[in-house]
Amino acid sequence: MTPSAVVTGIGVTAPNGLGTKDYWAATLDGTSGIGRLTRFDPSGYPAQLAGEVPGFVAKEHLPSRLLPQTDHMTRLALVTADWALADAGVKPDQLDGYDMSVVTASSAGGFEFGERELQALWSKGSKYVSAYQSFAWFYAVNTGQISIRNGMQGPSAALVSDHAGGLDAIGQARRQIRKGTPLAVTGGVDGSLSSYGWISHLSSGQISTATDPDRAYLPFDASASGYVPGEGGALFVLEDEAAARQRGAEIYGRIAGYASTFDPRPGTGRPPALKRAITLALDDAGVTPGDVDVVFADAVAVPELDRQEADAINEVFGPRGVPVTAPKTMTGRLYAGAAPLDVAAALLAIRDSVLPPTVHSDPYPDYQLDLVTGTRGGPVRTALVVARGHGGFNSAVVVRSAR
Amino acid sequence: MPEKFTIEDLKSILRECAGEDEGVDLDSHILDTEFEELGYESLAIFETTSRIEREYGISLGDDALNEASTPRALLDIVNARLLSVA
Amino acid sequence: MSRREVAITGIGVISPGGIGVPDFWRLLTEGRTATRLVTHFDPAPFRSRIAAEADFDPAAFGLGPQEIRRMDRAAQFGVVTAREAVTGSGLDMSTVDPGRVAVSVGSAIGASVGLEEEYRAASDDGRLDLLDENYAAKHLYNYFVPSSIVAEVAWAVGAEGHAAMISDGCTSGVDAVGYGCDLIREGSADIVIAGGTDAPITPITLACFDAIKATTPRNDDPEHASRPFDASRNGFVLGEGAAMFVLEEVEHARGRGAHIHAIVSGFAGRCNAYHMTGLKADGREMAEAIRVAMAEARVNPEDIDYINAHGSGTKQNDRHETAAFKRSLGDQAYRIPVSSIKSMIGHSLGAIGAIEVAASVLALEHDVLPPTANLHTPDPECDLDYIPVTAREQDTDTVLTVASGFGGFQSAMVLTAPGKDHA
């Protein structure tokens, strides 16, 4: 029988809460972490709002030896992993290194670090480039640093597929568990809120230029005009269910289904592949649309993409056939960290029997979605998380209660 | 340009370029302690020496770095270079 | 039910000194080196000024001006090699369900050529702390997220299954092939376009390897600068390129009468959890990856006919790797011929693992083992049979290829000649 993979630990660093407890309290309360950028002066840019993780002082959590060699998002990731392991009651130094894998997602690596070194190179010269640049910027950095910090030597990887990568990482971690590694740290913590990162975001043409944080990121709203970038994300301890039960671990839920597809090349006239990712993930989980209690939407807030997502959801679940929510309206889109944060929200929704809200959006009736605009009670046993990445990446994960 | 490169100068550059290992007190007698024992591996030393080269306008050369396994050895090399530049 | 096996039915390669599979293989078997002084830009300010560059003209491969502008050099490599692989496989994509075709591309540093160029433009060569978006390319986002390379490959071949980039530093290329094999074995896909691409010969990448003295400063002798396993080696030489494969479920391949180049019979990856760039001398984790890959392939050390080494030519790598071979293969390590093609085509980071898979497959097919160029004075600590200088003819049914990467990644893959698998 294929081993089942369950989540036994959650770590969160989000714009509306540092740590799982703060994030979840803020999320249920509808408290947004979106505000004017403080990491650099955004005055000269058409967009000035972002979701920054508040109150994070790296040296309070990490040894000083790690600070000069890490980007901001890697520091967030290392601490998030620590919290996930502590939450799971796992002490990595007591386990065999080969029994632990690390699979994280990244969108653009340690971008702020890389930008600083590019400036050193071009404004001062090659001798000014840091010895740490060779890995602090690259996409595998969080996987490597988490592996080293925790002595994790099992099959590990970094996956990159823009905003969809976080789910692909979880899918790959589950694959490693099925192949025999008992434990994996997985998910994504991301961020590129630096000047070069910012103009890169802007070049997507999908960034909201609104100045009112409450009106900036409005997915599935008639006034949707793009999204707000953010930083942070979530990491999980994923374990083989039998092993987790044997050690008496508390289980948040099961990664019951995963699938991923790619959209046809533009201009072919073929239909988008999001619906197929959703149905394949449901099939993989062995559930029917009727079993799904809530959908955590990708929610780009670009009208054409919202339309595509609403259509896909409606084709699978029927018009207003399932509650749909986007708590990322309180954090902004966190790139490779976005979908893992939604998976965290889904697991907490299952635990607390509550649906977190989508804030600020006034659902556009044409989309025919049952958008959860206020915190809603109700049993949650099965949740679907959807994520898409620039170019046509579609990924979906089904999270189920393991009770 | 300062005429002598001291252990205090080195410690401050080390802290900035590579941090400080939790089990190590840089303010104790470390002159003859191997960098490795102080928790500094090759990357930390590359980052540190490259900063020294830039700040003091000297070139330490690959061979010198291989030989400088302790703070005292590194101080000696840096100071010898500073003298030859001056 | 027997397990779903993975066949390689198409190969595409862009390598320094060898664009396309025939030229690539000729270079390797003739033992020629493609390392030279950097020509992509003026390398004068750098400590190491050597690289193995690919003389690649995207227009000659049918890429239009818009595609060339939109795609980073690494994406261009990826698309051209994917097309070569599909063409060679004889696969008619219009006859397969595109949803069953996945894409798995390895890259260590993605679209870094474009990223650096746009940085220079938008920052006025670093003069501006706050970059001006009006001076950046419209398609900057394609460089920002390297997954755009995967998208280009998927579009080029018409794939609509799972698509992702595997970025495990310098094991990315072989890891992406291993990942693709998993997709086929578990039934998520019947066909995977898998491989690796990187174009790291840029000022920022030269500078970052200068800073850790990982690349060789042998600037006065570029043709003989990459010297894996030689006592005089003093660092690696950067390369660039790509290799892509058509991976296909064996029965699917047989069903359409496809030529099978090789079977991917085993793959495993481990991490050293030791250091982002450093390697312990004992080779323990790479040895473990080799053991697990051999177990998956159901082969013993006695069955291995050739090892395509990581052999980067740094002091620490070549010792680490030699120790890993001895640890995992025992006495057989002294019998098995080993070589490093990085001696000829340099180290193309996330691409080279896939290019080495290509070399391994060609060695199986042609019963010729590529040599380690420039190996004249073996390091006493590297005391295996590294096939110095000249290619060797030898019946070859089972090949092991390994890779080692920043981040601590250690990977191993076993490739078997069709019909010779030990299942």
XYZ file of N, CA and C in Angstrom, chain A residues 177-264:
264
model
N 8.311 10.633 0.513
C 7.783 9.849 1.628
C 7.231 8.525 1.109
N 6.551 8.592 -0.016
C 6.024 7.353 -0.598
C 7.153 6.403 -0.997
N 8.298 6.977 -1.377
C 9.422 6.127 -1.785
C 10.259 5.656 -0.593
N 9.886 6.114 0.613
C 10.547 5.524 1.768
C 11.282 6.443 2.722
N 11.351 7.744 2.443
C 11.954 8.649 3.423
C 10.872 9.015 4.445
N 11.103 8.765 5.718
C 10.003 8.938 6.681
C 9.555 10.379 6.909
N 10.441 11.357 6.685
C 10.101 12.732 7.056
C 10.670 13.720 6.049
N 9.910 14.776 5.794
C 10.424 15.834 4.910
C 9.982 17.197 5.427
N 10.886 18.155 5.328
C 10.510 19.554 5.539
C 10.193 20.112 4.164
N 9.009 20.698 4.014
C 8.616 21.131 2.676
C 7.702 22.347 2.716
N 7.599 22.994 1.561
C 6.772 24.192 1.428
C 7.592 25.281 0.757
N 7.326 26.516 1.125
C 8.094 27.598 0.530
C 8.002 28.868 1.347
N 9.136 29.527 1.486
C 9.181 30.866 2.068
C 9.952 31.704 1.063
N 9.396 32.810 0.672
C 9.929 33.517 -0.490
C 9.865 35.015 -0.232
N 10.461 35.767 -1.110
C 10.383 37.216 -0.993
C 11.445 37.870 -1.847
N 11.094 38.948 -2.475
C 12.060 39.701 -3.288
C 11.659 41.171 -3.262
N 11.469 41.692 -2.056
C 11.033 43.083 -1.909
C 12.249 44.008 -1.840
N 12.982 44.046 -2.950
C 14.097 44.965 -3.107
C 13.806 45.763 -4.367
N 14.620 46.762 -4.630
C 14.325 47.614 -5.780
C 14.281 46.833 -7.091
N 15.294 45.996 -7.319
C 15.305 45.237 -8.569
C 14.175 44.217 -8.572
N 13.935 43.625 -7.419
C 12.795 42.719 -7.316
C 11.505 43.434 -7.667
N 11.411 44.674 -7.205
C 10.168 45.418 -7.410
C 9.921 45.730 -8.888
N 10.968 46.176 -9.588
C 10.720 46.468 -11.010
C 10.485 45.173 -11.785
N 11.009 44.070 -11.257
C 10.720 42.779 -11.894
C 9.251 42.422 -11.706
N 8.753 42.626 -10.483
C 7.319 42.400 -10.244
C 6.499 43.271 -11.185
N 6.883 44.549 -11.249
C 6.117 45.497 -12.070
C 6.064 45.049 -13.528
N 7.160 44.438 -13.992
C 7.218 44.058 -15.408
C 6.212 42.965 -15.754
N 5.648 42.313 -14.752
C 4.629 41.295 -15.038
C 3.345 41.947 -15.527
N 3.208 43.251 -15.281
C 1.979 43.942 -15.682
C 0.782 43.557 -14.834
N 1.015 42.850 -13.734
C -0.098 42.352 -12.920
C -0.127 42.955 -11.525
N 0.670 43.993 -11.298
C 0.756 44.556 -9.948
C -0.213 45.725 -9.802
N -0.940 45.704 -8.711
C -1.913 46.768 -8.441
C -1.192 48.078 -8.129
N -1.672 49.146 -8.744
C -1.078 50.459 -8.471
C -1.947 51.281 -7.518
N -2.943 50.639 -6.934
C -3.796 51.353 -5.981
C -2.963 51.786 -4.775
N -3.411 52.847 -4.118
C -2.660 53.346 -2.967
C -3.355 53.030 -1.645
N -4.624 52.701 -1.706
C -5.363 52.350 -0.490
C -5.218 50.843 -0.249
N -4.575 50.444 0.858
C -4.347 49.013 1.103
C -5.648 48.206 1.079
N -6.751 48.840 1.399
C -8.018 48.107 1.416
C -8.642 47.967 0.023
N -8.090 48.674 -0.934
C -8.657 48.630 -2.280
C -7.650 48.097 -3.303
N -6.513 47.605 -2.829
C -5.421 47.301 -3.762
C -5.516 45.897 -4.367
N -5.947 44.938 -3.591
C -5.886 43.547 -4.061
C -7.279 42.959 -3.902
N -8.033 42.929 -5.010
C -9.453 42.602 -4.966
C -9.803 41.469 -5.937
N -9.343 40.266 -5.640
C -9.655 39.166 -6.560
C -11.161 38.906 -6.640
N -11.594 38.535 -7.809
C -13.004 38.183 -8.074
C -13.952 39.350 -7.836
N -13.408 40.559 -7.814
C -14.183 41.784 -7.655
C -14.219 42.451 -9.032
N -15.307 43.172 -9.314
C -15.388 43.853 -10.609
C -14.283 44.888 -10.746
N -13.768 45.402 -9.625
C -12.697 46.405 -9.720
C -11.310 45.798 -9.564
N -11.191 44.495 -9.734
C -9.867 43.872 -9.631
C -8.904 44.527 -10.598
N -7.724 44.899 -10.096
C -6.766 45.593 -10.970
C -5.356 45.140 -10.667
N -5.212 43.856 -10.370
C -3.870 43.344 -10.118
C -3.684 42.982 -8.661
N -2.503 42.443 -8.382
C -2.252 41.959 -7.017
C -1.166 42.768 -6.329
N -0.992 42.460 -5.042
C 0.051 43.077 -4.228
C 1.079 41.993 -3.895
N 2.367 42.209 -4.201
C 3.377 41.214 -3.850
C 3.642 41.209 -2.343
N 4.022 40.064 -1.842
C 4.374 39.973 -0.425
C 5.546 39.032 -0.233
N 5.902 38.836 1.036
C 7.007 37.934 1.373
C 6.559 37.020 2.505
N 7.278 35.904 2.646
C 6.939 34.947 3.698
C 6.435 33.653 3.108
N 5.713 32.907 3.914
C 5.198 31.631 3.427
C 5.055 30.644 4.571
N 5.085 29.379 4.244
C 4.921 28.351 5.265
C 5.773 27.139 4.929
N 6.254 26.489 5.961
C 6.955 25.219 5.804
C 6.300 24.191 6.725
N 6.364 22.957 6.298
C 5.694 21.879 7.014
C 6.656 20.757 7.340
N 6.320 20.033 8.379
C 6.925 18.722 8.578
C 5.919 17.721 8.049
N 6.342 17.027 7.004
C 5.493 16.015 6.386
C 6.071 14.656 6.793
N 5.190 13.772 7.219
C 5.692 12.473 7.686
C 4.877 11.326 7.115
N 5.527 10.199 7.044
C 4.828 8.962 6.761
C 3.809 8.745 7.882
N 2.535 8.536 7.502
C 1.480 8.518 8.510
C 1.697 7.443 9.572
N 2.111 6.263 9.120
C 2.295 5.173 10.080
C 3.363 5.544 11.103
N 4.470 6.135 10.624
C 5.556 6.520 11.525
C 5.093 7.631 12.469
N 4.333 8.574 11.930
C 3.860 9.682 12.754
C 2.936 9.179 13.854
N 2.060 8.263 13.497
C 1.125 7.732 14.506
C 1.875 6.933 15.563
N 2.886 6.208 15.082
C 3.637 5.387 16.012
C 4.331 6.229 17.082
N 4.807 7.408 16.669
C 5.473 8.238 17.680
C 4.474 9.139 18.405
N 3.196 8.946 18.111
C 2.159 9.689 18.817
C 2.085 11.156 18.439
N 2.501 11.464 17.204
C 2.494 12.860 16.776
C 1.071 13.359 16.567
N 0.871 14.644 16.810
C -0.412 15.257 16.459
C -0.423 15.495 14.955
N -1.532 15.163 14.337
C -1.599 15.245 12.878
C -2.595 16.317 12.461
N -2.120 17.271 11.677
C -3.008 18.328 11.179
C -3.912 17.822 10.055
N -3.336 16.993 9.216
C -4.116 16.525 8.077
C -3.220 15.806 7.105
N -3.852 15.317 6.056
C -3.165 14.468 5.101
C -3.031 15.223 3.779
N -1.868 15.100 3.140
C -1.746 15.602 1.763
C -2.303 14.478 0.896
N -3.600 14.578 0.616
C -4.310 13.440 0.027
C -4.216 13.418 -1.487
N -4.078 14.570 -2.094
C -4.040 14.603 -3.550
C -3.155 15.723 -4.061
N -2.544 15.488 -5.200
C -1.716 16.524 -5.833
C -1.710 16.280 -7.331
N -1.761 17.341 -8.088
C -1.585 17.226 -9.535
C -1.158 18.578 -10.073
N -0.595 18.530 -11.261
C -0.092 19.755 -11.859
C -0.150 19.638 -13.374
N -0.529 20.717 -14.022
C -0.625 20.726 -15.489
C -0.031 22.019 -16.025
N 0.097 22.076 -17.332
C 0.634 23.289 -17.968
C -0.316 23.733 -19.080
N -0.548 25.029 -19.136
C -1.467 25.564 -20.146
C -0.896 25.414 -21.556
N -1.799 25.298 -22.546
C -1.322 25.245 -23.931
C -0.621 26.551 -24.309
